[in-house]
mmCIF file of C-alpha atoms in Angstrom:
data_model
loop_
_atom_site.group_PDB
_atom_site.id
_atom_site.type_symbol
_atom_site.label_atom_id
_atom_site.label_comp_id
_atom_site.label_asym_id
_atom_site.label_seq_id
_atom_site.Cartn_x
_atom_site.Cartn_y
_atom_site.Cartn_z
ATOM 1 C CA MET W 22 62.959 104.691 -6.056
ATOM 2 C CA PRO W 23 64.664 103.148 -3.140
ATOM 3 C CA THR W 24 62.529 100.878 -1.276
ATOM 4 C CA SER W 25 61.257 102.524 2.457
ATOM 5 C CA PRO W 26 62.138 100.121 4.912
ATOM 6 C CA SER W 27 58.189 99.928 5.623
ATOM 7 C CA ASP W 28 57.649 98.570 1.977
ATOM 8 C CA ALA W 29 61.082 96.464 2.595
ATOM 9 C CA LEU W 30 59.331 94.969 5.661
ATOM 10 C CA ILE W 31 56.118 94.142 3.852
ATOM 11 C CA GLU W 32 57.974 92.696 1.269
ATOM 12 C CA LEU W 33 60.056 90.666 3.368
ATOM 13 C CA ARG W 34 56.837 88.972 5.497
ATOM 14 C CA GLN W 35 55.189 88.434 2.233
ATOM 15 C CA GLU W 36 58.352 86.031 1.541
ATOM 16 C CA ILE W 37 57.500 84.359 4.768
ATOM 17 C CA ASP W 38 53.953 83.919 4.275
ATOM 18 C CA ARG W 39 55.124 82.395 0.981
ATOM 19 C CA ILE W 40 57.504 79.922 2.229
ATOM 20 C CA ASP W 41 55.252 78.882 4.995
ATOM 21 C CA LEU W 42 52.300 78.263 2.899
ATOM 22 C CA ALA W 43 54.900 76.099 0.851
ATOM 23 C CA MET W 44 56.107 74.453 3.591
ATOM 24 C CA HIS W 45 52.179 73.507 4.731
ATOM 25 C CA ARG W 46 51.360 72.534 1.092
ATOM 26 C CA LEU W 47 54.322 70.056 1.067
ATOM 27 C CA LEU W 48 53.403 68.869 4.390
ATOM 28 C CA MET W 49 49.960 67.722 2.871
ATOM 29 C CA GLU W 50 51.447 66.407 0.120
ATOM 30 C CA ARG W 51 53.804 64.165 2.560
ATOM 31 C CA GLY W 52 50.522 63.276 4.250
ATOM 32 C CA GLU W 53 48.987 62.381 0.870
ATOM 33 C CA ILE W 54 51.976 59.659 0.147
ATOM 34 C CA ILE W 55 51.739 58.332 3.327
ATOM 35 C CA HIS W 56 48.183 57.637 2.832
ATOM 36 C CA ARG W 57 49.361 55.756 -0.335
ATOM 37 C CA LEU W 58 52.205 54.056 1.327
ATOM 38 C CA ILE W 59 49.771 52.632 4.235
ATOM 39 C CA GLU W 60 47.440 51.122 1.068
ATOM 40 C CA VAL W 61 50.561 49.295 -0.201
ATOM 41 C CA LYS W 62 51.472 48.091 3.144
ATOM 42 C CA ARG W 63 47.697 46.968 3.460
ATOM 43 C CA ALA W 64 47.851 45.163 0.285
ATOM 44 C CA GLN W 65 51.245 43.313 1.375
ATOM 45 C CA GLY W 66 50.133 42.109 5.038
ATOM 46 C CA GLY W 67 51.270 44.909 6.799
ATOM 47 C CA THR W 68 55.045 46.181 7.865
ATOM 48 C CA CYS W 69 56.772 47.647 10.372
ATOM 49 C CA ALA W 70 55.975 51.751 10.377
ATOM 50 C CA PHE W 71 59.105 52.538 12.272
ATOM 51 C CA ARG W 72 62.790 52.098 10.381
ATOM 52 C CA PRO W 73 65.617 53.196 12.500
ATOM 53 C CA ASP W 74 68.377 52.679 10.211
ATOM 54 C CA ARG W 75 66.001 55.064 7.714
ATOM 55 C CA GLU W 76 65.672 57.551 10.314
ATOM 56 C CA ALA W 77 69.210 57.485 11.444
ATOM 57 C CA GLN W 78 70.393 58.135 7.886
ATOM 58 C CA MET W 79 67.875 61.114 7.526
ATOM 59 C CA MET W 80 68.582 62.805 10.677
ATOM 60 C CA ARG W 81 72.427 62.758 9.878
ATOM 61 C CA ALA W 82 72.090 64.193 6.338
ATOM 62 C CA LEU W 83 69.722 66.671 7.465
ATOM 63 C CA VAL W 84 72.281 67.982 10.288
ATOM 64 C CA GLU W 85 75.425 67.593 7.556
ATOM 65 C CA ARG W 86 73.568 69.882 5.192
ATOM 66 C CA HIS W 87 72.161 72.365 7.992
ATOM 67 C CA ARG W 88 73.715 75.914 7.592
ATOM 68 C CA GLY W 89 72.177 79.249 8.650
ATOM 69 C CA LEU W 90 70.708 81.193 11.470
ATOM 70 C CA LEU W 91 68.168 79.003 12.579
ATOM 71 C CA PRO W 92 69.373 76.920 15.470
ATOM 72 C CA LEU W 93 70.133 72.877 14.850
ATOM 73 C CA ASP W 94 68.132 72.235 17.675
ATOM 74 C CA ALA W 95 64.929 73.469 16.369
ATOM 75 C CA VAL W 96 65.604 71.793 12.803
ATOM 76 C CA GLU W 97 66.124 68.540 14.169
ATOM 77 C CA GLY W 98 63.293 68.716 16.462
ATOM 78 C CA ILE W 99 60.785 69.861 13.510
ATOM 79 C CA TRP W 100 62.102 66.859 11.518
ATOM 80 C CA ARG W 101 62.004 64.383 14.280
ATOM 81 C CA VAL W 102 57.974 65.624 15.003
ATOM 82 C CA ILE W 103 57.117 65.455 11.046
ATOM 83 C CA VAL W 104 58.936 61.812 11.118
ATOM 84 C CA SER W 105 57.660 60.335 14.548
ATOM 85 C CA THR W 106 54.133 61.674 13.515
ATOM 86 C CA PHE W 107 53.583 60.495 9.939
ATOM 87 C CA THR W 108 54.969 57.019 11.658
ATOM 88 C CA TYR W 109 52.193 57.173 14.164
ATOM 89 C CA VAL W 110 49.482 57.948 11.414
ATOM 90 C CA GLN W 111 50.477 54.622 9.458
ATOM 91 C CA ALA W 112 50.307 52.478 12.569
ATOM 92 C CA PRO W 113 49.413 54.391 15.727
ATOM 93 C CA TYR W 114 51.797 53.360 18.933
ATOM 94 C CA ALA W 115 52.508 54.682 22.247
ATOM 95 C CA VAL W 116 55.984 55.052 23.796
ATOM 96 C CA HIS W 117 56.669 53.490 27.408
ATOM 97 C CA ALA W 118 59.231 54.637 29.110
ATOM 98 C CA ASP W 119 61.477 54.035 32.499
ATOM 99 C CA ASP W 120 61.221 57.002 34.621
ATOM 100 C CA SER W 121 63.049 55.130 37.241
ATOM 101 C CA GLY W 122 66.183 57.120 36.743
ATOM 102 C CA GLY W 123 64.332 60.626 36.823
ATOM 103 C CA ASP W 124 61.087 61.703 34.841
ATOM 104 C CA ALA W 125 62.858 65.284 33.257
ATOM 105 C CA GLN W 126 65.731 63.675 31.016
ATOM 106 C CA MET W 127 63.401 60.851 30.094
ATOM 107 C CA ARG W 128 60.395 62.835 29.236
ATOM 108 C CA ASP W 129 62.478 65.597 27.215
ATOM 109 C CA SER W 130 64.204 62.445 25.341
ATOM 110 C CA ALA W 131 60.949 61.011 24.416
ATOM 111 C CA ARG W 132 59.202 64.086 23.396
ATOM 112 C CA PHE W 133 62.229 65.547 21.535
ATOM 113 C CA HIS W 134 62.177 62.522 19.105
ATOM 114 C CA PHE W 135 58.434 61.178 19.264
ATOM 115 C CA GLY W 136 56.595 64.409 19.461
ATOM 116 C CA PHE W 137 53.270 65.196 21.186
ATOM 117 C CA THR W 138 50.842 63.026 19.127
ATOM 118 C CA VAL W 139 52.391 59.963 20.290
ATOM 119 C CA PRO W 140 50.979 59.065 23.711
ATOM 120 C CA TYR W 141 53.700 58.557 26.343
ATOM 121 C CA ALA W 142 53.807 56.468 29.397
ATOM 122 C CA PRO W 143 55.864 56.547 32.264
ATOM 123 C CA HIS W 144 56.491 53.216 34.055
ATOM 124 C CA HIS W 145 59.096 52.923 36.981
ATOM 125 C CA GLY W 146 61.468 50.455 35.917
ATOM 126 C CA ALA W 147 62.914 48.804 32.601
ATOM 127 C CA LEU W 148 61.104 45.547 33.161
ATOM 128 C CA ALA W 149 57.436 47.059 33.574
ATOM 129 C CA VAL W 150 58.493 49.124 30.229
ATOM 130 C CA ILE W 151 59.354 45.750 28.533
ATOM 131 C CA ALA W 152 56.362 43.954 29.853
ATOM 132 C CA ALA W 153 54.287 46.872 28.524
ATOM 133 C CA VAL W 154 55.712 46.429 24.902
ATOM 134 C CA GLU W 155 55.366 42.476 25.281
ATOM 135 C CA ALA W 156 51.721 43.275 25.783
ATOM 136 C CA SER W 157 50.984 45.548 23.357
ATOM 137 C CA LYS W 158 50.478 45.472 19.167
ATOM 138 C CA GLY W 159 53.404 47.554 18.338
ATOM 139 C CA ASP W 160 54.706 50.261 20.890
ATOM 140 C CA LEU W 161 58.051 51.168 21.402
ATOM 141 C CA GLY W 162 59.682 51.054 24.676
ATOM 142 C CA VAL W 163 62.498 53.618 25.727
ATOM 143 C CA LEU W 164 65.414 52.560 28.011
ATOM 144 C CA ARG W 165 68.371 53.985 29.831
ATOM 145 C CA ALA W 166 71.555 53.083 27.340
ATOM 146 C CA SER W 167 73.979 52.862 30.273
ATOM 147 C CA GLY W 168 72.197 49.840 31.361
ATOM 148 C CA GLY W 169 71.429 50.840 34.871
ATOM 149 C CA SER W 170 68.421 50.361 36.573
ATOM 150 C CA ALA W 171 67.029 49.139 39.948
ATOM 151 C CA ASP W 172 65.780 46.092 37.623
ATOM 152 C CA GLY W 173 69.061 44.719 37.641
ATOM 153 C CA ALA W 174 70.034 42.368 34.543
ATOM 154 C CA TRP W 175 66.796 43.301 32.818
ATOM 155 C CA TRP W 176 68.264 43.132 29.340
ATOM 156 C CA LEU W 177 67.855 39.031 30.100
ATOM 157 C CA ARG W 178 63.877 39.740 29.272
ATOM 158 C CA LEU W 179 65.098 40.628 25.906
ATOM 159 C CA ILE W 180 66.219 37.003 25.170
ATOM 160 C CA GLY W 181 64.361 34.787 22.958
ATOM 161 C CA ASP W 182 62.939 34.922 19.458
ATOM 162 C CA ALA W 183 59.716 36.220 20.725
ATOM 163 C CA ALA W 184 61.065 38.767 23.282
ATOM 164 C CA PRO W 185 61.603 42.157 22.283
ATOM 165 C CA LYS W 186 64.971 43.675 21.253
ATOM 166 C CA VAL W 187 66.665 46.938 20.967
ATOM 167 C CA ILE W 188 66.061 48.325 17.620
ATOM 168 C CA ALA W 189 67.313 51.895 17.936
ATOM 169 C CA ARG W 190 69.916 54.083 20.248
ATOM 170 C CA LEU W 191 68.794 57.899 20.556
ATOM 171 C CA PRO W 192 69.659 60.473 19.685
ATOM 172 C CA PHE W 193 70.560 59.577 16.371
ATOM 173 C CA VAL W 194 73.374 62.102 16.109
ATOM 174 C CA GLU W 195 75.196 63.124 19.050
ATOM 175 C CA ARG W 196 76.813 66.673 19.652
ATOM 176 C CA PRO W 197 77.534 68.859 22.951
ATOM 177 C CA ASP W 198 74.472 70.745 24.561
ATOM 178 C CA HIS W 199 72.040 68.460 22.480
ATOM 179 C CA PRO W 200 68.204 69.480 24.180
ATOM 180 C CA ALA W 201 67.530 65.813 24.582
ATOM 181 C CA GLY W 202 70.805 64.444 24.810
ATOM 182 C CA LEU W 203 70.360 61.479 27.161
ATOM 183 C CA PRO W 204 71.515 58.378 25.707
ATOM 184 C CA VAL W 205 68.611 56.036 25.476
ATOM 185 C CA PHE W 206 67.620 52.437 23.807
ATOM 186 C CA VAL W 207 64.499 52.157 21.786
ATOM 187 C CA ILE W 208 62.984 48.283 22.074
ATOM 188 C CA ALA W 209 60.201 46.699 20.093
ATOM 189 C CA LYS W 210 58.750 43.199 19.099
ATOM 190 C CA PRO W 211 61.071 41.887 16.770
ATOM 191 C CA GLY W 212 60.900 42.313 13.185
ATOM 192 C CA ALA W 213 62.962 41.907 10.247
ATOM 193 C CA GLU W 214 62.057 45.380 8.668
ATOM 194 C CA ALA W 215 62.548 47.245 12.011
ATOM 195 C CA ALA W 216 66.252 45.678 12.596
ATOM 196 C CA ALA W 217 69.200 47.803 12.551
ATOM 197 C CA GLN W 218 72.593 45.857 12.650
ATOM 198 C CA ASP W 219 75.601 48.508 12.568
ATOM 199 C CA ILE W 220 76.194 47.675 16.432
ATOM 200 C CA ALA W 221 75.061 44.529 17.738
ATOM 201 C CA LEU W 222 73.831 43.751 21.364
ATOM 202 C CA PHE W 223 74.479 41.355 23.171
ATOM 203 C CA SER W 224 73.758 39.119 26.628
ATOM 204 C CA ILE W 225 76.165 37.405 28.071
ATOM 205 C CA ALA W 226 76.047 35.304 30.933
ATOM 206 C CA LEU W 227 79.718 34.714 32.810
ATOM 207 C CA PRO W 228 79.958 31.312 35.748
ATOM 208 C CA ARG W 229 81.686 34.289 37.567
ATOM 209 C CA TRP W 230 83.277 37.845 37.119
ATOM 210 C CA THR W 231 86.837 38.395 37.090
ATOM 211 C CA HIS W 232 88.709 41.274 36.254
ATOM 212 C CA ASP W 233 89.360 39.564 32.896
ATOM 213 C CA ALA W 234 85.881 40.208 31.595
ATOM 214 C CA PRO W 235 86.642 43.603 30.218
ATOM 215 C CA ALA W 236 89.636 42.572 28.479
ATOM 216 C CA ALA W 237 88.147 39.790 26.988
ATOM 217 C CA ILE W 238 84.865 41.705 25.632
ATOM 218 C CA ALA W 239 87.514 44.472 24.597
ATOM 219 C CA ALA W 240 89.470 41.905 22.316
ATOM 220 C CA ALA W 241 86.452 41.676 20.155
ATOM 221 C CA GLU W 242 86.397 45.320 19.987
ATOM 222 C CA GLY W 243 83.274 45.140 22.527
ATOM 223 C CA GLU W 244 82.042 47.516 25.200
ATOM 224 C CA ILE W 245 80.308 46.553 28.739
ATOM 225 C CA LEU W 246 77.274 48.861 28.939
ATOM 226 C CA ALA W 247 75.988 47.129 32.360
ATOM 227 C CA SER W 248 76.530 43.936 34.556
ATOM 228 C CA ALA W 249 74.724 42.509 37.652
ATOM 229 C CA PRO W 250 75.099 39.320 39.584
ATOM 230 C CA VAL W 251 72.307 36.596 38.861
ATOM 231 C CA PRO W 252 71.935 33.520 40.531
ATOM 232 C CA GLY W 253 74.595 30.910 39.535
ATOM 233 C CA GLY W 254 76.945 33.926 37.816
ATOM 234 C CA HIS W 255 76.942 37.211 36.235
ATOM 235 C CA SER W 256 75.126 38.864 33.723
ATOM 236 C CA LEU W 257 76.637 41.623 31.162
ATOM 237 C CA LEU W 258 75.214 43.687 28.352
ATOM 238 C CA ILE W 259 77.458 44.595 26.146
ATOM 239 C CA ALA W 260 77.541 46.594 22.486
ATOM 240 C CA LEU W 261 80.353 45.481 19.304
ATOM 241 C CA PRO W 262 80.311 46.090 15.702
ATOM 242 C CA ALA W 263 78.234 43.264 14.388
ATOM 243 C CA ALA W 264 81.157 42.926 11.758
ATOM 244 C CA GLU W 265 83.288 41.665 14.866
ATOM 245 C CA ALA W 266 80.256 39.504 16.453
ATOM 246 C CA PRO W 267 82.025 36.092 15.358
ATOM 247 C CA ARG W 268 84.996 36.985 17.685
ATOM 248 C CA LEU W 269 83.112 37.220 20.606
ATOM 249 C CA PRO W 270 83.215 33.291 21.560
ATOM 250 C CA GLY W 271 86.724 32.659 20.711
ATOM 251 C CA ALA W 272 87.772 35.961 22.902
ATOM 252 C CA LEU W 273 85.971 34.891 25.769
ATOM 253 C CA LEU W 274 86.841 31.052 25.853
ATOM 254 C CA GLU W 275 90.708 32.574 25.296
ATOM 255 C CA ALA W 276 90.097 34.561 28.549
ATOM 256 C CA GLY W 277 88.831 31.136 30.362
ATOM 257 C CA PHE W 278 85.177 31.404 30.151
ATOM 258 C CA SER W 279 84.219 28.345 28.707
ATOM 259 C CA GLY W 280 80.810 28.384 30.295
ATOM 260 C CA ALA W 281 79.767 31.771 29.152
ATOM 261 C CA ARG W 282 76.336 32.001 27.035
ATOM 262 C CA ILE W 283 75.935 34.432 24.487
ATOM 263 C CA ASP W 284 72.390 35.930 23.589
ATOM 264 C CA PRO W 285 71.672 38.529 21.201
ATOM 265 C CA VAL W 286 69.067 40.982 22.685
ATOM 266 C CA GLY W 287 69.151 43.902 19.565
ATOM 267 C CA GLY W 288 71.337 46.211 17.904
ATOM 268 C CA HIS W 289 71.569 49.987 16.191
ATOM 269 C CA SER W 290 72.651 52.056 13.607
ATOM 270 C CA ALA W 291 76.521 53.587 14.304
ATOM 271 C CA ARG W 292 76.659 56.512 16.469
ATOM 272 C CA PHE W 293 77.604 59.643 14.872
ATOM 273 C CA GLU W 294 79.062 62.220 16.946
ATOM 274 C CA MET W 295 79.384 65.576 15.905
ATOM 275 C CA ASP W 296 82.919 66.867 16.035
ATOM 276 C CA GLU W 297 82.283 70.662 14.973
ATOM 277 C CA ALA W 298 78.996 72.367 15.264
ATOM 278 C CA ARG W 299 79.182 74.756 12.880
ATOM 279 C CA ALA W 300 80.840 72.723 10.020
ATOM 280 C CA GLY W 301 78.579 70.094 10.642
ATOM 281 C CA VAL W 302 81.190 67.621 10.628
ATOM 282 C CA PHE W 303 80.409 64.050 11.828
ATOM 283 C CA ALA W 304 82.772 61.065 12.883
ATOM 284 C CA PRO W 305 81.281 57.857 13.315
ATOM 285 C CA SER W 306 81.817 56.069 16.892
ATOM 286 C CA PRO W 307 80.931 52.706 18.474
#
């Protein structure tokens, strides 16, 4: 006998219940594995729970394989909550964010990428965020990737082996109309396991500013993210492929910047931009 519409609805809802139950059981199973992971890390003396390179790879793979009716934003958001919450379970942390450029976009970015379980602490200015990360045991800071801030050359506070460093750039996968598309840097206390070095970030102190500076940076495949006058000269925040970093001193020297000082301030995974939302095609971007 043909199935009636009412019977078909009952069967479909039962299928949905079956899938929901399976997903919940898998999440609990993931929790059990995380518990074992915590014990292993504790036996090894503890290691960093936040791994931006691995997370970037996970998110790209997730988006590339996604198909079907469910909006990509929902899928990415669900996985971000799962990953960030289980990271928090391993080692509790807070996210400190610079809201001086506007609270709404920064809060949306933090909540989308880290969920609501992770505490969110807004600060007015990049320097306040860096200070909060420095004073914490393992918190993260979120700053606008454009480098713009009322604090001027805030990246100077990232110089030095013990200073916080940029470890990630969000979102991991960029696409038009991303619900949390504000480009931001994630900073953390230095740690080898948290490092991501596809793209290297440097602070460059120039004895003076000239229009030759952008060309010198471009000669090393670099990009100026921000600049600000400082006592005795000018400071730049630049990004370039890590493989090109050895060329930077020579490029600056050829441009006449013999007194330039170059300091590493972190790095992040290469940006991936979605070219075709439905096909899930990506192209690497510096």
